[in-house]
Each structure stands twice: as C-alpha cells, then as structure tokens.
C-alpha cells in the first residue's frame, strides 16, 4: 500500500463537500435555550452504514433507522437530545413521524432519513417540538453548521466534539468529518453513544459498512466511561461521493486509505468522548503489547481502563499498579499473568512501576508528578505474543457521583 | 424434607463447639494499634473446603492454602490484613513460613493450616510480624475470640462482620458461625473477599465442598461493590464434627439442613459485605423473578446492582428506573426485555415505577422518601419464566472515590 497522507482540517461534518448542518433549541430539554435538535443533510443521496448498541433494550429510533438504511442509502440525519425515546410510549410512531417531518422539509423520502435520540430513558417524547424545530433548522442549515449540530446532540457533555480530515484517493481530494456525543452510560459494544460521520468519498454501501464495522473495533468499542452499555448507542456514516474519486467497491489501496482516514476521525472522537466522560478530569489511555493477539490485547486494555478502582486511583494520582494487575487478571480469556511490565507515562515523564508482575522500586514523588497530568498513559507489556491494542477511559471522580446521583432533576 | 428450624445466635466463628479465635496488631499495618492478624483454631482436625477467586492474578496464600487442603483436612486459619501478599517477592515462601510458624505454635502440621492475606497488592510481606504476632495470638486464643478475629481481618471495612446459627440434625444441636471482610474490589466469582466459616457438624470433606460450592452461587457470588474481582478472594469452611451428629456423607435431609443453615450464615455475611462496601450509605437488594431460569435471574439481578449509574442514582435517591432497564438489557444472554415490571421498595413503602417496560405514573415525592432509606429493594419481574434470584450491592458515593483515590497513603 502506498503512503497515505492524512491532514487534520476544520469543519466537522460539514468539511466534506455537500453536507449542511444546523442545531437548534426546540424545547425537548424544557424551557431553556439549550440546543436539543440537530440536522445534517447531504446535497445528494449517500451510501449509508451504521452500527448499533448491543443492549437488548434498544431505543425506538434505532429500530426505525435500521429499517430506513437497510437499502444502504440515506440523505439526512435528524437527532434530538434530552430524551432517549427508549421504553417510552409510542416510541416507534414518534421516530417515524420525526423522519416524515424532516423528509417533508428536505424534499426527500422518509425512508432515507436517519433518526437518533439521546437523553433520559422512559419519558414520553412528543412530535410537537420536532414540528417547531425542523422548520427552524431548515432556515439555519449551512455548510458551516457542524459546530451547531455538535452542540445540539450534547447531554451531560461539557464540550462539543467534532473533527475532520483530508486525504487523497486517485488524485481526488477526499474528506471525512465527524461529530459525537457521549458522557455517561458509556461502554460501547459495536457502537458508541452517538457519532455521525460524513464523507464525500464515493464508496458502495457494502464497503462503507465493512469499513465502519472494522473501524469501531479499535475506536469506539475501545472506550469506557462507566461500563454501562447504553440503549441508544449508534454510529452512522454517510458518504455522498461528491469528491469524484473512482467509486470504492472492493478491497485495495483506495479502501485502505479511506479506512485510515476514517480511523483518524473515529479515534480522535473516541478519545474526546473518554476525556469528557461524566465528571472526568483526566484521559486515561492503556496501551497493551505482547498479548497473544490483538483481540486479547483489546480485552485486556479495556479491562484496565474500565476498572473503578484504577479510575479512582488515577483521580488521586496514585500509582497503584496492583489495580492494573488485578484488572488484567479478571479480563476474560486464558493467558499468563506471570511476566507483566507496567509503565505509567504523561507529559511529565515515564516511570516503570511493575516488572515481571512484581513491584519495581520507583520514586512515589515522581509518579505523583506524572499522574497529576490530564492525559495519562498506562503501558502494559504481557510478554507472550505480538498482539497489541489501545483503549481509552477517564478517572472516576466526585463529580461522576454528583452528576449521576441527580441526573434527572 | 422435614422442616428446618434455624436460630440466630451469638459467637461468630466461636459459636460452634471447639473453635478458638483471636486477633492482634503485629505491625503489618505499620505503627498502629489496628489489628492485622487473626487466628482461628479447632480443638480437633476438621473437614475443610474452600472456593477461590477466578482472577488469573492470584495471591500467594491461595496457592499454599489450595495445596494444604487438597486432602480435605485443616485445623486452623491464619490471616493477615494490610498486605495481600500478591505480586510480591517471595510470596509463596512467606505464606509457607507463616503456616510453619502457626503450626509450630499450635502443635500441628503446616499442611493443616489455611493461610490468607488481604490488603495492598504488590508490596513485600516479611515473616517478622508473624513471628511476633503468632505467639501473642496463642496467648489470647479463646472460645470468645470471634469478634477480635473479625476485627483483625478488616481493611477499609467500617464494621466487623460475624454471625452464627443453631439448628438440629438427628437430635444433635449443630452450629455454624462465620466472619467476613470486604469493602472494595468486590465482585466475587466463585468466592468472596475473605470469609471464614466454622461448624461443629460432622460432615465429609466431599459433602462440605459440595455444600460450599452450591452455596456461593446464591450468596457471595451475588454481591458486587465495584465490579473488580479481587486477586485474594477466598471462602473457607472448617467443620470439626464435635456436634456429634451422624456424619453427613451423602445427599439427604441432614445435608439439606446443613446447606440451609450455611446459607443463612453466608447470605447474612454477603449482605453485610455489600452494605459496608467502600463509601456505601445504602444496601441495594435486587430481587428478580419471572426469568427463564435461576441462572438467568442471577445474571440479571447482579447486572442491576453492579451498574455504576444505578448505584449513583440510589445514592441520590433518584428513582431513575431507565438505568435498571439499561442494566438488564446489557446483561449477557438472550431474553426478552419487552415486558418488565420494576418496583422500588423500602421500610417507607413500595412504588411501581415501570410496567411492561414502560413508564408508570408515580409520585416522585413518594419515590424519594422510599429511596432515602438505608435499605432499598429493587423488584424486577421479567414475565417469561419461573427463574428467580437475589443480588446485593451498595450505592456509589463521594466517599468511594475518596477512599480509592488515595487508598495507599
């Protein structure tokens, strides 16, 4: 494969050609000016692919979206925050009406609309806010609207999350952009909370689906805030083909370039989701090498960043590596725990705290300095193979408890 | 099976005939008068059985104990707190020396000693404190020493945990007593943190092992504080036969009576472990009925009490039943989530918050009153079979974060 040059650019989901977006406050979050409704529209029909939560309790919008993109096509995404439309009366009916309202405004078929909801579970959602909000969104829709849409999908997120990249396929400049929201109830499995990715690459629905399914294994499925797999997790990618590249319909260099660029977008957003986990003050990255294979490495790295005890220790800047070993030890699967090295690292330096599964003398003072930083990396070498993986999480803080002790009021 | 009458009595592990115990401070916890070494000794040889953590990283004492009771016999338990002797240099050697020191003092073989450790992982443990502490324990050993031993095995526990019961087998009065310690890193799987059970029942090692393995499925394995399965979990039961009953060597009424009494002890201790979880202010009990079978019910009930989000909501006295549905939905296994009822209950009353997986109108005020209590029961009906189970956990609080952000200092 030839070298792929990927450049970070501005613009989020509107960076790729032909995508407009907007966000507005339509009243789902109550009488507030907090945005709660986002719309992303492509100028032309897109190849579409999505991955969904593995939770058996699923939001009604997931069912409707699944049906709508079963033909591999979509033209727009409508998403509300403040209400998950899950375990709610008439959920399917409301999700379908939302699609219809959006489709009528855009001049599209309702079967070409992706619909998503995020927020409180079990409360009834009404169509009125959508009927007010969608016309407002149509007026605001612009090729610079990504930030507004990114803001409108937030719940307890403290910052909007967007990114975009540029790369070249067959001489054509291609772009991929994305927005995401997360915060709590985050332990994605085959999807994340909500992430919308756009691209102007020309690619078949089948290859788009393949790229996304492979991608989430090392991006969204490798993050964890609290181990709670949400009912509404969904990642959707729309690719409208306006970059003018030769359509990607099979494996090869072009597909690899697309996947590499997609990974740059999703890993960036995944890390931002972890860093902005509810109450979090730190991003915790765990890099595992020397595992039997990549799958085992993924499981081990995720077990480490998911441990409440390790998360609390990171909040306290305590190099309590025994909790790393403990979390490795209860990760599913059969593997040796006899010869594990652990290094803790940040911008302030690097320190080995465990060698061959045993304590290694180190300066607690230096360790505290390293762990006082906002981005911590825990490096684990299992010494038994060539499998490697990375996972991202956050610390467990007083504010996580505070936020979730009283989320609804 | 005839009716079994089980009476709660005083005395903990010393309630059964022929068991002495003591606890002392030998310096493992540093220069403090906090007790850190416990000894339990039977007057005569016992049938012995144990279950251990499923964590692949195991404390050295587990390995030594496993070997020592492989013949189904033991006479004493020596246990230190303050240091887990896990991932520590010379761990096996120290555990063996500990057995030898105890055996020499008691006048027993070192292969008849159960050795346990609990505390920080990865720090070297030395034999000196044991050499000082065991002679002191021998002087204090008494038939009233259970409370002292229960105190000596505590780490971040706020209260010692002990209980005992009396029942009759074949006209003979039999007793079972137990002590336990828990607090954090609690998500037992085939064992709990540390629990020592004594009995004067006459029972073969094989039947004792069978009783214990069946028992933990519905007692210790059904509690969770933080999802972190410890490296040192162990439950040991010693039965010395001094009650004089006809020896239990097969299934039947006597075995059922023993199991029922054992369950009374272990479920009591399991609940106390959950209630005293690190930082906890409440005991959360989840009762699941209507599952396909008991195993599915156990998985579902444990998934509910293990959810960080639900635990935080309970701390905040917030009847956020969507989090109950979410935690049910990500429990492993295939089952319907379409018709679930949820009731929340305490001494202040009972309120149904979810009917048929949908919101049920209720008074938030009444719900808050109910959830303000220290013991909360979440009742789930899955409406699809006759499987039922109970699991116990605690709320997630600021203090959990505080304790674990700085456990070692």
PDB file of C-alpha atoms in Angstrom, chain B residues 109-351:
ATOM      1  CA  UNK B 109       1.457 -29.965  60.704  1.00  0.00           C
ATOM      2  CA  UNK B 110       1.978 -26.964  58.423  1.00  0.00           C
ATOM      3  CA  UNK B 111      -0.032 -28.781  55.752  1.00  0.00           C
ATOM      4  CA  UNK B 112      -3.099 -28.471  58.001  1.00  0.00           C
ATOM      5  CA  UNK B 113      -3.028 -24.658  58.098  1.00  0.00           C
ATOM      6  CA  UNK B 114      -5.154 -22.361  55.929  1.00  0.00           C
ATOM      7  CA  UNK B 115      -3.292 -19.110  55.187  1.00  0.00           C
ATOM      8  CA  UNK B 116      -4.917 -15.914  53.833  1.00  0.00           C
ATOM      9  CA  UNK B 117      -3.873 -12.328  53.208  1.00  0.00           C
ATOM     10  CA  UNK B 118      -5.771  -9.188  52.264  1.00  0.00           C
ATOM     11  CA  UNK B 119      -4.663  -5.618  51.633  1.00  0.00           C
ATOM     12  CA  UNK B 120      -2.411  -3.802  49.193  1.00  0.00           C
ATOM     13  CA  UNK B 121      -1.173  -5.727  46.157  1.00  0.00           C
ATOM     14  CA  UNK B 122       2.496  -5.749  45.162  1.00  0.00           C
ATOM     15  CA  UNK B 123       4.214  -4.897  48.418  1.00  0.00           C
ATOM     16  CA  UNK B 124       6.695  -7.254  50.009  1.00  0.00           C
ATOM     17  CA  UNK B 125       5.481  -9.080  53.108  1.00  0.00           C
ATOM     18  CA  UNK B 126       8.012 -10.138  55.722  1.00  0.00           C
ATOM     19  CA  UNK B 127       7.878 -13.012  58.208  1.00  0.00           C
ATOM     20  CA  UNK B 128       8.917 -10.943  61.240  1.00  0.00           C
ATOM     21  CA  UNK B 129       5.465  -9.577  62.085  1.00  0.00           C
ATOM     22  CA  UNK B 130       4.090 -13.134  62.039  1.00  0.00           C
ATOM     23  CA  UNK B 131       6.876 -14.337  64.302  1.00  0.00           C
ATOM     24  CA  UNK B 132       5.939 -11.629  66.772  1.00  0.00           C
ATOM     25  CA  UNK B 133       2.183 -11.874  66.252  1.00  0.00           C
ATOM     26  CA  UNK B 134       1.512 -15.611  66.364  1.00  0.00           C
ATOM     27  CA  UNK B 135       2.855 -16.131  69.911  1.00  0.00           C
ATOM     28  CA  UNK B 136       0.733 -13.173  71.026  1.00  0.00           C
ATOM     29  CA  UNK B 137      -2.308 -14.734  69.351  1.00  0.00           C
ATOM     30  CA  UNK B 138      -1.665 -18.079  71.059  1.00  0.00           C
ATOM     31  CA  UNK B 139      -1.854 -16.324  74.429  1.00  0.00           C
ATOM     32  CA  UNK B 140      -5.120 -14.596  73.560  1.00  0.00           C
ATOM     33  CA  UNK B 141      -6.849 -17.544  71.861  1.00  0.00           C
ATOM     34  CA  UNK B 142     -10.256 -18.097  73.433  1.00  0.00           C
ATOM     35  CA  UNK B 143     -13.673 -19.598  72.819  1.00  0.00           C
ATOM     36  CA  UNK B 144     -14.964 -15.994  72.832  1.00  0.00           C
ATOM     37  CA  UNK B 145     -12.417 -14.621  70.358  1.00  0.00           C
ATOM     38  CA  UNK B 146     -14.516 -14.356  67.194  1.00  0.00           C
ATOM     39  CA  UNK B 147     -15.090 -10.584  67.355  1.00  0.00           C
ATOM     40  CA  UNK B 148     -11.390  -9.967  67.805  1.00  0.00           C
ATOM     41  CA  UNK B 149     -10.560 -12.126  64.758  1.00  0.00           C
ATOM     42  CA  UNK B 150     -13.321 -10.436  62.730  1.00  0.00           C
ATOM     43  CA  UNK B 151     -11.740  -7.084  63.517  1.00  0.00           C
ATOM     44  CA  UNK B 152      -8.237  -8.229  62.614  1.00  0.00           C
ATOM     45  CA  UNK B 153      -9.163  -9.207  59.045  1.00  0.00           C
ATOM     46  CA  UNK B 154     -10.650  -5.782  58.209  1.00  0.00           C
ATOM     47  CA  UNK B 155      -9.077  -3.418  55.665  1.00  0.00           C
ATOM     48  CA  UNK B 156     -11.297  -0.470  54.685  1.00  0.00           C
ATOM     49  CA  UNK B 157     -14.293  -2.200  56.273  1.00  0.00           C
ATOM     50  CA  UNK B 158     -16.029   0.104  58.718  1.00  0.00           C
ATOM     51  CA  UNK B 159     -17.539  -2.661  60.852  1.00  0.00           C
ATOM     52  CA  UNK B 160     -16.524  -6.229  61.676  1.00  0.00           C
ATOM     53  CA  UNK B 161     -18.884  -8.851  60.269  1.00  0.00           C
ATOM     54  CA  UNK B 162     -19.828 -12.001  62.117  1.00  0.00           C
ATOM     55  CA  UNK B 163     -22.839 -14.210  62.605  1.00  0.00           C
ATOM     56  CA  UNK B 164     -23.817 -17.673  63.780  1.00  0.00           C
ATOM     57  CA  UNK B 165     -26.780 -20.038  63.690  1.00  0.00           C
ATOM     58  CA  UNK B 166     -28.011 -23.090  65.552  1.00  0.00           C
ATOM     59  CA  UNK B 167     -30.056 -25.960  64.147  1.00  0.00           C
ATOM     60  CA  UNK B 168     -30.657 -29.636  64.810  1.00  0.00           C
ATOM     61  CA  UNK B 169     -29.542 -32.674  62.851  1.00  0.00           C
ATOM     62  CA  UNK B 170     -30.717 -36.084  64.078  1.00  0.00           C
ATOM     63  CA  UNK B 171     -31.399 -34.775  67.548  1.00  0.00           C
ATOM     64  CA  UNK B 172     -27.974 -33.169  67.853  1.00  0.00           C
ATOM     65  CA  UNK B 173     -27.634 -29.405  68.229  1.00  0.00           C
ATOM     66  CA  UNK B 174     -25.337 -28.142  65.468  1.00  0.00           C
ATOM     67  CA  UNK B 175     -23.860 -24.722  64.875  1.00  0.00           C
ATOM     68  CA  UNK B 176     -22.331 -22.747  62.030  1.00  0.00           C
ATOM     69  CA  UNK B 177     -20.541 -19.453  62.527  1.00  0.00           C
ATOM     70  CA  UNK B 178     -18.784 -17.072  60.191  1.00  0.00           C
ATOM     71  CA  UNK B 179     -16.775 -13.900  59.869  1.00  0.00           C
ATOM     72  CA  UNK B 180     -16.040 -11.958  56.694  1.00  0.00           C
ATOM     73  CA  UNK B 181     -14.282  -8.880  55.399  1.00  0.00           C
ATOM     74  CA  UNK B 182     -14.894  -6.985  52.196  1.00  0.00           C
ATOM     75  CA  UNK B 183     -15.170  -3.331  51.308  1.00  0.00           C
ATOM     76  CA  UNK B 184     -13.634  -2.617  47.850  1.00  0.00           C
ATOM     77  CA  UNK B 185     -12.509  -4.721  44.866  1.00  0.00           C
ATOM     78  CA  UNK B 186     -15.645  -6.748  45.381  1.00  0.00           C
ATOM     79  CA  UNK B 187     -17.219  -8.688  42.586  1.00  0.00           C
ATOM     80  CA  UNK B 188     -16.704 -12.208  43.789  1.00  0.00           C
ATOM     81  CA  UNK B 189     -16.787 -15.043  41.344  1.00  0.00           C
ATOM     82  CA  UNK B 190     -16.602 -18.472  42.997  1.00  0.00           C
ATOM     83  CA  UNK B 191     -15.600 -16.815  46.268  1.00  0.00           C
ATOM     84  CA  UNK B 192     -15.775 -13.584  48.175  1.00  0.00           C
ATOM     85  CA  UNK B 193     -13.080 -11.378  49.578  1.00  0.00           C
ATOM     86  CA  UNK B 194     -12.431 -13.336  52.740  1.00  0.00           C
ATOM     87  CA  UNK B 195     -14.943 -15.344  54.671  1.00  0.00           C
ATOM     88  CA  UNK B 196     -14.195 -17.948  57.286  1.00  0.00           C
ATOM     89  CA  UNK B 197     -16.940 -20.325  58.318  1.00  0.00           C
ATOM     90  CA  UNK B 198     -16.732 -22.798  61.157  1.00  0.00           C
ATOM     91  CA  UNK B 199     -19.074 -25.583  62.131  1.00  0.00           C
ATOM     92  CA  UNK B 200     -19.207 -28.393  64.631  1.00  0.00           C
ATOM     93  CA  UNK B 201     -21.221 -30.522  62.222  1.00  0.00           C
ATOM     94  CA  UNK B 202     -19.750 -33.876  61.308  1.00  0.00           C
ATOM     95  CA  UNK B 203     -19.520 -33.930  57.511  1.00  0.00           C
ATOM     96  CA  UNK B 204     -17.162 -35.461  54.956  1.00  0.00           C
ATOM     97  CA  UNK B 205     -14.792 -33.134  53.072  1.00  0.00           C
ATOM     98  CA  UNK B 206     -16.552 -34.074  49.811  1.00  0.00           C
ATOM     99  CA  UNK B 207     -20.014 -33.088  51.052  1.00  0.00           C
ATOM    100  CA  UNK B 208     -18.614 -29.964  52.696  1.00  0.00           C
ATOM    101  CA  UNK B 209     -17.042 -28.973  49.381  1.00  0.00           C
ATOM    102  CA  UNK B 210     -20.302 -29.663  47.559  1.00  0.00           C
ATOM    103  CA  UNK B 211     -22.307 -27.593  50.042  1.00  0.00           C
ATOM    104  CA  UNK B 212     -19.928 -24.639  49.812  1.00  0.00           C
ATOM    105  CA  UNK B 213     -19.751 -24.645  46.001  1.00  0.00           C
ATOM    106  CA  UNK B 214     -23.537 -24.680  45.735  1.00  0.00           C
ATOM    107  CA  UNK B 215     -23.919 -22.074  48.440  1.00  0.00           C
ATOM    108  CA  UNK B 216     -21.668 -19.350  46.998  1.00  0.00           C
ATOM    109  CA  UNK B 217     -23.742 -19.240  43.812  1.00  0.00           C
ATOM    110  CA  UNK B 218     -26.556 -17.577  45.718  1.00  0.00           C
ATOM    111  CA  UNK B 219     -24.586 -15.804  48.443  1.00  0.00           C
ATOM    112  CA  UNK B 220     -21.112 -14.369  47.874  1.00  0.00           C
ATOM    113  CA  UNK B 221     -21.206 -14.595  44.097  1.00  0.00           C
ATOM    114  CA  UNK B 222     -24.361 -12.470  44.107  1.00  0.00           C
ATOM    115  CA  UNK B 223     -22.795  -9.383  45.637  1.00  0.00           C
ATOM    116  CA  UNK B 224     -20.909  -6.593  43.940  1.00  0.00           C
ATOM    117  CA  UNK B 225     -19.363  -3.395  45.216  1.00  0.00           C
ATOM    118  CA  UNK B 226     -17.361  -2.197  42.247  1.00  0.00           C
ATOM    119  CA  UNK B 227     -17.076  -4.935  39.649  1.00  0.00           C
ATOM    120  CA  UNK B 228     -13.427  -5.507  40.489  1.00  0.00           C
ATOM    121  CA  UNK B 229     -12.843  -9.212  41.160  1.00  0.00           C
ATOM    122  CA  UNK B 230     -10.047  -9.320  43.703  1.00  0.00           C
ATOM    123  CA  UNK B 231      -6.873 -11.374  43.495  1.00  0.00           C
ATOM    124  CA  UNK B 232      -7.313 -12.745  47.017  1.00  0.00           C
ATOM    125  CA  UNK B 233     -10.966 -13.755  47.308  1.00  0.00           C
ATOM    126  CA  UNK B 234     -11.393 -16.859  49.395  1.00  0.00           C
ATOM    127  CA  UNK B 235     -14.097 -18.535  51.435  1.00  0.00           C
ATOM    128  CA  UNK B 236     -13.055 -21.355  53.742  1.00  0.00           C
ATOM    129  CA  UNK B 237     -15.246 -23.602  55.813  1.00  0.00           C
ATOM    130  CA  UNK B 238     -13.986 -25.860  58.591  1.00  0.00           C
ATOM    131  CA  UNK B 239     -16.245 -28.470  60.195  1.00  0.00           C
ATOM    132  CA  UNK B 240     -14.857 -30.315  63.224  1.00  0.00           C
ATOM    133  CA  UNK B 241     -17.622 -32.824  63.943  1.00  0.00           C
ATOM    134  CA  UNK B 242     -17.899 -32.049  67.665  1.00  0.00           C
ATOM    135  CA  UNK B 243     -21.697 -31.691  67.464  1.00  0.00           C
ATOM    136  CA  UNK B 244     -21.789 -35.458  67.413  1.00  0.00           C
ATOM    137  CA  UNK B 245     -24.324 -35.849  64.614  1.00  0.00           C
ATOM    138  CA  UNK B 246     -24.171 -38.876  62.376  1.00  0.00           C
ATOM    139  CA  UNK B 247     -21.546 -37.918  59.808  1.00  0.00           C
ATOM    140  CA  UNK B 248     -23.012 -36.396  56.634  1.00  0.00           C
ATOM    141  CA  UNK B 249     -21.558 -38.385  53.739  1.00  0.00           C
ATOM    142  CA  UNK B 250     -24.361 -38.134  51.150  1.00  0.00           C
ATOM    143  CA  UNK B 251     -27.351 -36.107  49.977  1.00  0.00           C
ATOM    144  CA  UNK B 252     -30.424 -36.208  52.173  1.00  0.00           C
ATOM    145  CA  UNK B 253     -32.269 -34.355  54.912  1.00  0.00           C
ATOM    146  CA  UNK B 254     -29.172 -33.804  57.053  1.00  0.00           C
ATOM    147  CA  UNK B 255     -27.263 -32.342  54.128  1.00  0.00           C
ATOM    148  CA  UNK B 256     -30.201 -30.090  53.240  1.00  0.00           C
ATOM    149  CA  UNK B 257     -30.396 -28.882  56.841  1.00  0.00           C
ATOM    150  CA  UNK B 258     -26.687 -28.115  56.822  1.00  0.00           C
ATOM    151  CA  UNK B 259     -26.997 -26.255  53.494  1.00  0.00           C
ATOM    152  CA  UNK B 260     -29.955 -24.212  54.718  1.00  0.00           C
ATOM    153  CA  UNK B 261     -28.068 -23.196  57.863  1.00  0.00           C
ATOM    154  CA  UNK B 262     -24.923 -22.459  55.869  1.00  0.00           C
ATOM    155  CA  UNK B 263     -26.934 -20.267  53.515  1.00  0.00           C
ATOM    156  CA  UNK B 264     -28.339 -18.333  56.462  1.00  0.00           C
ATOM    157  CA  UNK B 265     -24.778 -17.540  57.562  1.00  0.00           C
ATOM    158  CA  UNK B 266     -23.341 -16.735  54.137  1.00  0.00           C
ATOM    159  CA  UNK B 267     -26.286 -14.642  52.906  1.00  0.00           C
ATOM    160  CA  UNK B 268     -26.180 -12.639  56.134  1.00  0.00           C
ATOM    161  CA  UNK B 269     -22.458 -12.005  55.715  1.00  0.00           C
ATOM    162  CA  UNK B 270     -22.835 -11.297  51.978  1.00  0.00           C
ATOM    163  CA  UNK B 271     -25.408  -8.594  52.713  1.00  0.00           C
ATOM    164  CA  UNK B 272     -23.168  -7.104  55.377  1.00  0.00           C
ATOM    165  CA  UNK B 273     -20.290  -7.041  52.878  1.00  0.00           C
ATOM    166  CA  UNK B 274     -22.452  -5.223  50.334  1.00  0.00           C
ATOM    167  CA  UNK B 275     -23.806  -2.751  52.882  1.00  0.00           C
ATOM    168  CA  UNK B 276     -20.278  -1.984  54.061  1.00  0.00           C
ATOM    169  CA  UNK B 277     -18.906  -1.533  50.514  1.00  0.00           C
ATOM    170  CA  UNK B 278     -16.390   1.260  50.315  1.00  0.00           C
ATOM    171  CA  UNK B 279     -18.103   4.590  50.870  1.00  0.00           C
ATOM    172  CA  UNK B 280     -21.545   2.993  50.831  1.00  0.00           C
ATOM    173  CA  UNK B 281     -24.500   4.591  52.597  1.00  0.00           C
ATOM    174  CA  UNK B 282     -27.102   2.049  51.457  1.00  0.00           C
ATOM    175  CA  UNK B 283     -27.678  -1.628  50.892  1.00  0.00           C
ATOM    176  CA  UNK B 284     -29.282  -2.243  47.493  1.00  0.00           C
ATOM    177  CA  UNK B 285     -31.056  -5.553  47.047  1.00  0.00           C
ATOM    178  CA  UNK B 286     -32.326  -6.617  43.623  1.00  0.00           C
ATOM    179  CA  UNK B 287     -34.932  -9.394  43.510  1.00  0.00           C
ATOM    180  CA  UNK B 288     -35.572 -10.796  40.071  1.00  0.00           C
ATOM    181  CA  UNK B 289     -38.464 -13.139  39.322  1.00  0.00           C
ATOM    182  CA  UNK B 290     -40.071 -14.370  36.109  1.00  0.00           C
ATOM    183  CA  UNK B 291     -36.725 -15.042  34.400  1.00  0.00           C
ATOM    184  CA  UNK B 292     -36.271 -18.077  32.157  1.00  0.00           C
ATOM    185  CA  UNK B 293     -34.338 -19.847  34.923  1.00  0.00           C
ATOM    186  CA  UNK B 294     -32.474 -19.138  38.157  1.00  0.00           C
ATOM    187  CA  UNK B 295     -29.135 -18.703  36.411  1.00  0.00           C
ATOM    188  CA  UNK B 296     -30.542 -16.019  34.125  1.00  0.00           C
ATOM    189  CA  UNK B 297     -32.169 -14.367  37.138  1.00  0.00           C
ATOM    190  CA  UNK B 298     -28.827 -14.314  38.960  1.00  0.00           C
ATOM    191  CA  UNK B 299     -27.103 -12.685  35.987  1.00  0.00           C
ATOM    192  CA  UNK B 300     -29.832 -10.061  35.627  1.00  0.00           C
ATOM    193  CA  UNK B 301     -30.032  -9.209  39.331  1.00  0.00           C
ATOM    194  CA  UNK B 302     -26.270  -8.877  39.535  1.00  0.00           C
ATOM    195  CA  UNK B 303     -26.132  -6.703  36.430  1.00  0.00           C
ATOM    196  CA  UNK B 304     -28.589  -4.292  38.058  1.00  0.00           C
ATOM    197  CA  UNK B 305     -26.778  -3.927  41.383  1.00  0.00           C
ATOM    198  CA  UNK B 306     -23.406  -3.638  39.581  1.00  0.00           C
ATOM    199  CA  UNK B 307     -24.387  -0.652  37.420  1.00  0.00           C
ATOM    200  CA  UNK B 308     -22.427   2.462  38.390  1.00  0.00           C
ATOM    201  CA  UNK B 309     -25.256   4.611  37.058  1.00  0.00           C
ATOM    202  CA  UNK B 310     -27.920   2.846  39.102  1.00  0.00           C
ATOM    203  CA  UNK B 311     -25.658   2.909  42.162  1.00  0.00           C
ATOM    204  CA  UNK B 312     -25.158   6.668  41.801  1.00  0.00           C
ATOM    205  CA  UNK B 313     -28.918   7.149  41.328  1.00  0.00           C
ATOM    206  CA  UNK B 314     -29.564   5.217  44.548  1.00  0.00           C
ATOM    207  CA  UNK B 315     -27.078   7.472  46.368  1.00  0.00           C
ATOM    208  CA  UNK B 316     -29.105  10.427  45.069  1.00  0.00           C
ATOM    209  CA  UNK B 317     -32.444   8.758  45.973  1.00  0.00           C
ATOM    210  CA  UNK B 318     -33.457   9.131  42.320  1.00  0.00           C
ATOM    211  CA  UNK B 319     -35.998   6.568  41.011  1.00  0.00           C
ATOM    212  CA  UNK B 320     -34.248   6.510  37.638  1.00  0.00           C
ATOM    213  CA  UNK B 321     -35.681   3.154  36.541  1.00  0.00           C
ATOM    214  CA  UNK B 322     -34.359   3.632  32.978  1.00  0.00           C
ATOM    215  CA  UNK B 323     -30.987   2.653  34.398  1.00  0.00           C
ATOM    216  CA  UNK B 324     -32.486  -0.575  35.751  1.00  0.00           C
ATOM    217  CA  UNK B 325     -33.818  -1.401  32.274  1.00  0.00           C
ATOM    218  CA  UNK B 326     -30.484  -0.450  30.711  1.00  0.00           C
ATOM    219  CA  UNK B 327     -28.548  -2.727  33.087  1.00  0.00           C
ATOM    220  CA  UNK B 328     -30.977  -5.589  32.440  1.00  0.00           C
ATOM    221  CA  UNK B 329     -30.570  -5.011  28.714  1.00  0.00           C
ATOM    222  CA  UNK B 330     -26.807  -5.407  28.707  1.00  0.00           C
ATOM    223  CA  UNK B 331     -26.797  -8.461  30.975  1.00  0.00           C
ATOM    224  CA  UNK B 332     -25.351 -11.374  28.995  1.00  0.00           C
ATOM    225  CA  UNK B 333     -27.722 -13.898  27.432  1.00  0.00           C
ATOM    226  CA  UNK B 334     -30.733 -13.882  25.181  1.00  0.00           C
ATOM    227  CA  UNK B 335     -34.035 -12.872  26.730  1.00  0.00           C
ATOM    228  CA  UNK B 336     -36.946 -10.585  26.083  1.00  0.00           C
ATOM    229  CA  UNK B 337     -36.929  -7.065  27.526  1.00  0.00           C
ATOM    230  CA  UNK B 338     -40.422  -6.238  26.301  1.00  0.00           C
ATOM    231  CA  UNK B 339     -42.479  -6.847  29.419  1.00  0.00           C
ATOM    232  CA  UNK B 340     -40.520  -5.907  32.507  1.00  0.00           C
ATOM    233  CA  UNK B 341     -42.031  -4.547  35.718  1.00  0.00           C
ATOM    234  CA  UNK B 342     -39.942  -2.622  38.233  1.00  0.00           C
ATOM    235  CA  UNK B 343     -40.917  -1.855  41.814  1.00  0.00           C
ATOM    236  CA  UNK B 344     -38.786   0.097  44.297  1.00  0.00           C
ATOM    237  CA  UNK B 345     -39.298  -0.651  47.957  1.00  0.00           C
ATOM    238  CA  UNK B 346     -38.038   0.127  51.452  1.00  0.00           C
ATOM    239  CA  UNK B 347     -39.352   0.400  55.002  1.00  0.00           C
ATOM    240  CA  UNK B 348     -41.049   3.616  53.846  1.00  0.00           C
ATOM    241  CA  UNK B 349     -43.247   1.785  51.334  1.00  0.00           C
ATOM    242  CA  UNK B 350     -43.365   0.400  47.831  1.00  0.00           C
ATOM    243  CA  UNK B 351     -43.833   2.061  44.454  1.00  0.00           C
TER     244      UNK B 351
END
